[in-house]
Amino acid sequence: MLTATAGNGPSPSPVDTTQRRWWRDAVIYQVYIRSFLDSTGDGIGDLAGVRAGLPYLKKLGVDGIWLSPFYPSPQHDHGYDVADYREVDPLYGDLAEFDAVVADAHRLGMKVLVDIVPNHCSSEHPWFQAALAGRPGGPEREYFHFADGRGERGELPPNNWRAMFGGPAWSRVREADGEEGQWYLHLFTPEQPDLNWRNPTVGPFFLDVLRFWLDRGVDGFRIDVAAGLYRHPELPDSPDPEADERSRDSVNPLAWNQPEVHQVWRDWRALCEEYTARDGRDRLLVGEVSVPTAREHAAYVRPDELHQAFFFHLLSARWDVDAFRTVISEALRDIAGTGSTVTWVLNNHDQVRTVTRYAGDPPGPADAPSAAADLGPARARAAALLMLALPGAAYVYQGEELGLPEVLDLPDEVLTDPIFRRTGSRRHVRDGCRVPLPWSGLASPFGFTTAEGGAQPWLPQPEWFAQHATDRALADTRSFWHLYRDGLHLRRSLPQLGEGTLRWLESPPQVLAFVRGDGLLCTVNFGTEPVPAPVPGTPLLASADCPAGSLPGSTAAWWISDLDPR
């Protein structure tokens, strides 16, 4: 159980009164809207559900929320295929409901970030519909990457690129005369055609989109595929096309991380600074940047580009003391060295849930909750406490505060992830981390949706979700929820935490130990055997299941010590 010692610093203010630099050490909660809370009874979460859940998030202690896409969309990739960037899909509500979410969040002292998808749009977007109706080489097709095929009759794709969701990255269209014609590029699915950022109209269009939402009061943007946007202008063959679809960390270097993308972020940053200059409130740009090294990552958070970018290397690090120390050190050296702060994440809507991932090899479907009953939760609790002790910002994916394991036994017929539809394989399928949250009760829908609506949750909830329901978590002071809530409170109460520096300490072989500020010590035991407290008599400030004076295996703790912080 996490415990707090009185008198260790001022209580956190419920409202950010300075408004400046709030993002540098903020903890943001990711709301995957369709799985958060359903207010209408149709089995799909919505903006009114988000609004109803804001007091819960305020009580948890986060600084703000990031909303997954809620724009009009055919939902081929659950909103990451946008048909209209300036509207709300009726599935989720309307603009008035969105404005109410922003107003209520601000009244509670929380920021609101919205998800922007600039790399691609929906195949139902008016631009793409016009491109399909237009002629080869016409101006309508310049908004996308259309090209003639190879082969005698153009029957082969223009190059060998593979889509990250499986299959070729090109689809062929049927022209107005009924004949098969050009091909268009899509690095994800055919329903998500890639935009051509070399077209001079695309950049100003998205700046206008940002203005639209900034004028509605949002505090910033999470940017999807922020290392994307530009392709090599000659669209040459990839040297290793099979590697391009293996993982998000081995993306096609000809279609990713092109130098021209940095000017986009300079333009977006300038727009945010323009709004900040008006009222003194910082607007945040945080990018989904998947690049191989921390040094490449750092190029995106230079002072005139993105404020922050998710650092996924901690998420992907194996449970090993040296691996964690290495990725943390590289991030602090390369990313914080730019003047930004590191943005730590342990999970999101694209990843296997932390409890299951840290349990080791994925357990079999029949053992989904039980196989992760001991090792996975212990490591996930320790990792959460570690993340909250690191310098910089942190993002928490919904359900992590409940200790939810991955749902591994969803039947094929309910899977909705386009990865499954494209490949027929359950590997990398993301539905298991997107099952709607359990709020209360002992049986599905666990308070997620109203009984009057009659609809079941859009993905089925397993019976064992009852063990993780929010009402049960709040009542149990030993739960994940209390670990997060108390950790967040201490993070705001203690001047040593949040933004600042870190100093590594010598420690036993399987123990990670560092000092923050004036004598706040964080320790994590990556081994299986307990070790003594780092300093005899050191008072235990906070812990993930640690008795005073000891650090069991797969646990973490915060201590107040008299160690020289220099």
Short mmCIF file of N, CA and C in Angstrom, two decimals, residues 404-499:
data_model
loop_
_atom_site.label_atom_id
_atom_site.label_comp_id
_atom_site.label_asym_id
_atom_site.label_seq_id
_atom_site.Cartn_x
_atom_site.Cartn_y
_atom_site.Cartn_z
N LEU A 404 -5.88 -3.21 -14.81
CA LEU A 404 -6.54 -4.11 -15.76
C LEU A 404 -5.52 -4.93 -16.54
N PRO A 405 -5.67 -6.25 -16.59
CA PRO A 405 -4.87 -7.04 -17.51
C PRO A 405 -5.43 -6.96 -18.93
N GLU A 406 -4.65 -7.41 -19.89
CA GLU A 406 -5.11 -7.54 -21.27
C GLU A 406 -6.19 -8.61 -21.35
N VAL A 407 -7.21 -8.36 -22.18
CA VAL A 407 -8.22 -9.39 -22.46
C VAL A 407 -7.73 -10.18 -23.67
N LEU A 408 -7.31 -11.41 -23.44
CA LEU A 408 -6.64 -12.19 -24.47
C LEU A 408 -7.53 -13.19 -25.18
N ASP A 409 -8.74 -13.40 -24.68
CA ASP A 409 -9.58 -14.46 -25.25
C ASP A 409 -10.81 -13.92 -25.97
N LEU A 410 -10.71 -12.71 -26.53
CA LEU A 410 -11.82 -12.22 -27.35
C LEU A 410 -11.98 -13.12 -28.58
N PRO A 411 -13.18 -13.57 -28.88
CA PRO A 411 -13.35 -14.41 -30.07
C PRO A 411 -13.10 -13.65 -31.35
N ASP A 412 -12.68 -14.37 -32.37
CA ASP A 412 -12.35 -13.72 -33.64
C ASP A 412 -13.49 -12.88 -34.18
N GLU A 413 -14.70 -13.33 -33.98
CA GLU A 413 -15.83 -12.64 -34.61
C GLU A 413 -16.12 -11.28 -34.00
N VAL A 414 -15.56 -10.96 -32.83
CA VAL A 414 -15.80 -9.64 -32.24
C VAL A 414 -14.62 -8.69 -32.46
N LEU A 415 -13.50 -9.20 -32.95
CA LEU A 415 -12.33 -8.34 -33.13
C LEU A 415 -12.61 -7.29 -34.20
N THR A 416 -12.21 -6.07 -33.92
CA THR A 416 -12.46 -4.96 -34.83
C THR A 416 -11.19 -4.31 -35.35
N ASP A 417 -10.03 -4.68 -34.79
CA ASP A 417 -8.77 -4.05 -35.16
C ASP A 417 -8.47 -4.31 -36.63
N PRO A 418 -8.18 -3.26 -37.41
CA PRO A 418 -7.85 -3.47 -38.82
C PRO A 418 -6.61 -4.33 -39.02
N ILE A 419 -5.73 -4.43 -38.02
CA ILE A 419 -4.59 -5.33 -38.15
C ILE A 419 -5.06 -6.76 -38.33
N PHE A 420 -6.09 -7.15 -37.57
CA PHE A 420 -6.63 -8.50 -37.70
C PHE A 420 -7.32 -8.68 -39.05
N ARG A 421 -8.06 -7.67 -39.47
CA ARG A 421 -8.75 -7.78 -40.76
C ARG A 421 -7.77 -7.85 -41.92
N ARG A 422 -6.63 -7.18 -41.78
CA ARG A 422 -5.64 -7.14 -42.87
C ARG A 422 -4.78 -8.40 -42.92
N THR A 423 -4.49 -8.97 -41.74
CA THR A 423 -3.52 -10.06 -41.70
C THR A 423 -4.13 -11.41 -41.34
N GLY A 424 -5.29 -11.39 -40.68
CA GLY A 424 -5.85 -12.64 -40.19
C GLY A 424 -5.12 -13.19 -38.97
N SER A 425 -4.14 -12.44 -38.47
CA SER A 425 -3.35 -12.87 -37.32
C SER A 425 -3.75 -12.07 -36.08
N ARG A 426 -3.72 -12.73 -34.93
CA ARG A 426 -4.02 -12.04 -33.68
C ARG A 426 -2.78 -11.36 -33.09
N ARG A 427 -1.62 -11.55 -33.72
CA ARG A 427 -0.41 -10.90 -33.23
C ARG A 427 -0.53 -9.40 -33.43
N HIS A 428 -0.21 -8.64 -32.43
CA HIS A 428 -0.26 -7.18 -32.42
C HIS A 428 -1.69 -6.63 -32.43
N VAL A 429 -2.72 -7.48 -32.36
CA VAL A 429 -4.09 -6.97 -32.33
C VAL A 429 -4.31 -6.19 -31.03
N ARG A 430 -4.97 -5.03 -31.16
CA ARG A 430 -5.05 -4.08 -30.06
C ARG A 430 -6.39 -4.06 -29.33
N ASP A 431 -7.33 -4.90 -29.73
CA ASP A 431 -8.64 -4.88 -29.08
C ASP A 431 -8.56 -5.25 -27.60
N GLY A 432 -7.60 -6.09 -27.22
CA GLY A 432 -7.54 -6.56 -25.84
C GLY A 432 -7.28 -5.49 -24.81
N CYS A 433 -6.67 -4.35 -25.23
CA CYS A 433 -6.44 -3.24 -24.29
C CYS A 433 -7.53 -2.19 -24.40
N ARG A 434 -8.51 -2.41 -25.30
CA ARG A 434 -9.55 -1.42 -25.55
C ARG A 434 -10.93 -1.85 -25.05
N VAL A 435 -11.00 -2.95 -24.36
CA VAL A 435 -12.29 -3.40 -23.82
C VAL A 435 -12.83 -2.34 -22.86
N PRO A 436 -14.12 -2.00 -22.96
CA PRO A 436 -14.67 -0.93 -22.12
C PRO A 436 -14.42 -1.12 -20.63
N LEU A 437 -14.21 -0.01 -19.94
CA LEU A 437 -13.86 -0.02 -18.53
C LEU A 437 -14.99 -0.57 -17.67
N PRO A 438 -14.62 -1.28 -16.60
CA PRO A 438 -15.62 -1.68 -15.60
C PRO A 438 -15.73 -0.62 -14.51
N TRP A 439 -16.93 -0.12 -14.29
CA TRP A 439 -17.13 0.93 -13.30
C TRP A 439 -17.74 0.41 -12.00
N SER A 440 -18.66 -0.53 -12.11
CA SER A 440 -19.33 -0.98 -10.89
C SER A 440 -20.02 -2.31 -11.14
N GLY A 441 -20.36 -2.99 -10.06
CA GLY A 441 -21.16 -4.21 -10.17
C GLY A 441 -20.33 -5.46 -10.37
N LEU A 442 -21.05 -6.57 -10.53
CA LEU A 442 -20.43 -7.89 -10.59
C LEU A 442 -20.57 -8.55 -11.94
N ALA A 443 -21.25 -7.91 -12.89
CA ALA A 443 -21.47 -8.52 -14.20
C ALA A 443 -21.48 -7.43 -15.27
N SER A 444 -21.16 -7.84 -16.48
CA SER A 444 -21.20 -6.90 -17.61
C SER A 444 -22.61 -6.33 -17.77
N PRO A 445 -22.74 -5.03 -18.04
CA PRO A 445 -21.72 -4.10 -18.54
C PRO A 445 -20.93 -3.35 -17.47
N PHE A 446 -21.01 -3.76 -16.21
CA PHE A 446 -20.20 -3.17 -15.14
C PHE A 446 -20.34 -1.65 -15.06
N GLY A 447 -21.54 -1.15 -15.30
CA GLY A 447 -21.77 0.29 -15.20
C GLY A 447 -21.24 1.09 -16.36
N PHE A 448 -20.66 0.43 -17.37
CA PHE A 448 -20.12 1.18 -18.51
C PHE A 448 -21.24 1.78 -19.35
N THR A 449 -22.33 1.07 -19.51
CA THR A 449 -23.43 1.55 -20.33
C THR A 449 -24.74 1.40 -19.58
N THR A 450 -25.73 2.21 -19.93
CA THR A 450 -27.00 2.18 -19.22
C THR A 450 -27.82 0.96 -19.62
N ALA A 451 -28.49 0.38 -18.65
CA ALA A 451 -29.31 -0.80 -18.93
C ALA A 451 -30.47 -0.48 -19.85
N GLU A 452 -30.95 0.78 -19.79
CA GLU A 452 -32.11 1.14 -20.60
C GLU A 452 -31.83 1.06 -22.09
N GLY A 453 -30.58 1.28 -22.47
CA GLY A 453 -30.25 1.26 -23.88
C GLY A 453 -30.35 -0.10 -24.51
N GLY A 454 -30.11 -1.13 -23.73
CA GLY A 454 -30.25 -2.49 -24.24
C GLY A 454 -29.06 -3.01 -25.01
N ALA A 455 -28.11 -2.16 -25.34
CA ALA A 455 -26.96 -2.59 -26.14
C ALA A 455 -25.85 -3.09 -25.22
N GLN A 456 -25.12 -4.08 -25.69
CA GLN A 456 -23.96 -4.56 -24.96
C GLN A 456 -22.74 -3.70 -25.31
N PRO A 457 -21.73 -3.69 -24.44
CA PRO A 457 -20.50 -2.96 -24.78
C PRO A 457 -19.94 -3.41 -26.13
N TRP A 458 -19.34 -2.50 -26.85
CA TRP A 458 -18.91 -2.78 -28.23
C TRP A 458 -17.87 -3.89 -28.30
N LEU A 459 -17.12 -4.10 -27.23
CA LEU A 459 -16.29 -5.29 -27.06
C LEU A 459 -16.73 -5.97 -25.77
N PRO A 460 -16.86 -7.29 -25.76
CA PRO A 460 -17.36 -7.97 -24.55
C PRO A 460 -16.38 -7.90 -23.39
N GLN A 461 -16.92 -7.67 -22.21
CA GLN A 461 -16.12 -7.62 -20.99
C GLN A 461 -16.11 -8.99 -20.32
N PRO A 462 -14.97 -9.50 -19.91
CA PRO A 462 -14.94 -10.80 -19.24
C PRO A 462 -15.50 -10.71 -17.82
N GLU A 463 -15.91 -11.84 -17.28
CA GLU A 463 -16.46 -11.86 -15.93
C GLU A 463 -15.46 -11.36 -14.90
N TRP A 464 -14.17 -11.68 -15.11
CA TRP A 464 -13.17 -11.30 -14.12
C TRP A 464 -12.91 -9.79 -14.06
N PHE A 465 -13.53 -9.02 -14.94
CA PHE A 465 -13.45 -7.56 -14.82
C PHE A 465 -14.02 -7.08 -13.49
N ALA A 466 -14.90 -7.87 -12.89
CA ALA A 466 -15.49 -7.49 -11.60
C ALA A 466 -14.42 -7.23 -10.55
N GLN A 467 -13.28 -7.96 -10.65
CA GLN A 467 -12.21 -7.79 -9.68
C GLN A 467 -11.55 -6.42 -9.79
N HIS A 468 -11.75 -5.75 -10.94
CA HIS A 468 -11.06 -4.49 -11.20
C HIS A 468 -12.00 -3.31 -11.32
N ALA A 469 -13.27 -3.50 -11.00
CA ALA A 469 -14.24 -2.41 -11.15
C ALA A 469 -13.83 -1.20 -10.29
N THR A 470 -14.17 -0.03 -10.79
CA THR A 470 -13.76 1.21 -10.13
C THR A 470 -14.29 1.30 -8.71
N ASP A 471 -15.55 0.93 -8.50
CA ASP A 471 -16.11 1.05 -7.14
C ASP A 471 -15.35 0.16 -6.16
N ARG A 472 -14.94 -1.00 -6.62
CA ARG A 472 -14.17 -1.91 -5.76
C ARG A 472 -12.77 -1.36 -5.51
N ALA A 473 -12.17 -0.77 -6.56
CA ALA A 473 -10.82 -0.22 -6.42
C ALA A 473 -10.79 0.95 -5.44
N LEU A 474 -11.79 1.80 -5.50
CA LEU A 474 -11.82 2.94 -4.60
C LEU A 474 -11.98 2.51 -3.14
N ALA A 475 -12.68 1.41 -2.92
CA ALA A 475 -12.93 0.95 -1.56
C ALA A 475 -11.74 0.19 -0.96
N ASP A 476 -10.80 -0.23 -1.79
CA ASP A 476 -9.67 -1.04 -1.34
C ASP A 476 -8.42 -0.17 -1.33
N THR A 477 -7.92 0.17 -0.16
CA THR A 477 -6.76 1.07 -0.08
C THR A 477 -5.48 0.41 -0.59
N ARG A 478 -5.51 -0.90 -0.86
CA ARG A 478 -4.33 -1.58 -1.40
C ARG A 478 -4.38 -1.69 -2.92
N SER A 479 -5.36 -1.08 -3.54
CA SER A 479 -5.58 -1.26 -4.98
C SER A 479 -4.61 -0.41 -5.81
N PHE A 480 -4.54 -0.73 -7.09
CA PHE A 480 -3.79 0.08 -8.04
C PHE A 480 -4.27 1.53 -7.99
N TRP A 481 -5.59 1.72 -7.88
CA TRP A 481 -6.14 3.08 -7.92
C TRP A 481 -5.54 3.94 -6.83
N HIS A 482 -5.42 3.41 -5.63
CA HIS A 482 -4.85 4.17 -4.52
C HIS A 482 -3.35 4.37 -4.70
N LEU A 483 -2.68 3.41 -5.30
CA LEU A 483 -1.27 3.60 -5.62
C LEU A 483 -1.09 4.81 -6.52
N TYR A 484 -1.88 4.88 -7.59
CA TYR A 484 -1.79 6.01 -8.52
C TYR A 484 -2.25 7.30 -7.84
N ARG A 485 -3.38 7.27 -7.16
CA ARG A 485 -3.91 8.49 -6.55
C ARG A 485 -2.92 9.08 -5.54
N ASP A 486 -2.38 8.23 -4.66
CA ASP A 486 -1.47 8.74 -3.65
C ASP A 486 -0.13 9.15 -4.26
N GLY A 487 0.30 8.41 -5.29
CA GLY A 487 1.53 8.79 -5.97
C GLY A 487 1.39 10.14 -6.66
N LEU A 488 0.25 10.38 -7.28
CA LEU A 488 0.00 11.66 -7.93
C LEU A 488 -0.07 12.80 -6.91
N HIS A 489 -0.68 12.54 -5.77
CA HIS A 489 -0.75 13.56 -4.73
C HIS A 489 0.65 13.93 -4.24
N LEU A 490 1.47 12.89 -3.97
CA LEU A 490 2.82 13.16 -3.51
C LEU A 490 3.64 13.87 -4.57
N ARG A 491 3.43 13.51 -5.82
CA ARG A 491 4.16 14.17 -6.92
C ARG A 491 3.89 15.67 -6.93
N ARG A 492 2.67 16.06 -6.61
CA ARG A 492 2.34 17.48 -6.56
C ARG A 492 2.75 18.12 -5.24
N SER A 493 2.82 17.34 -4.18
CA SER A 493 3.12 17.88 -2.85
C SER A 493 4.61 18.06 -2.60
N LEU A 494 5.43 17.19 -3.20
CA LEU A 494 6.85 17.19 -2.89
C LEU A 494 7.64 18.02 -3.89
N PRO A 495 8.38 19.00 -3.44
CA PRO A 495 9.13 19.84 -4.37
C PRO A 495 10.23 19.08 -5.10
N GLN A 496 10.65 17.92 -4.59
CA GLN A 496 11.71 17.17 -5.25
C GLN A 496 11.25 16.52 -6.55
N LEU A 497 9.94 16.32 -6.71
CA LEU A 497 9.42 15.56 -7.85
C LEU A 497 8.99 16.51 -8.97
N GLY A 498 8.50 15.91 -10.07
CA GLY A 498 8.14 16.70 -11.24
C GLY A 498 9.38 17.04 -12.05
N GLU A 499 9.46 18.29 -12.49
CA GLU A 499 10.61 18.72 -13.28
C GLU A 499 11.86 18.80 -12.40
#
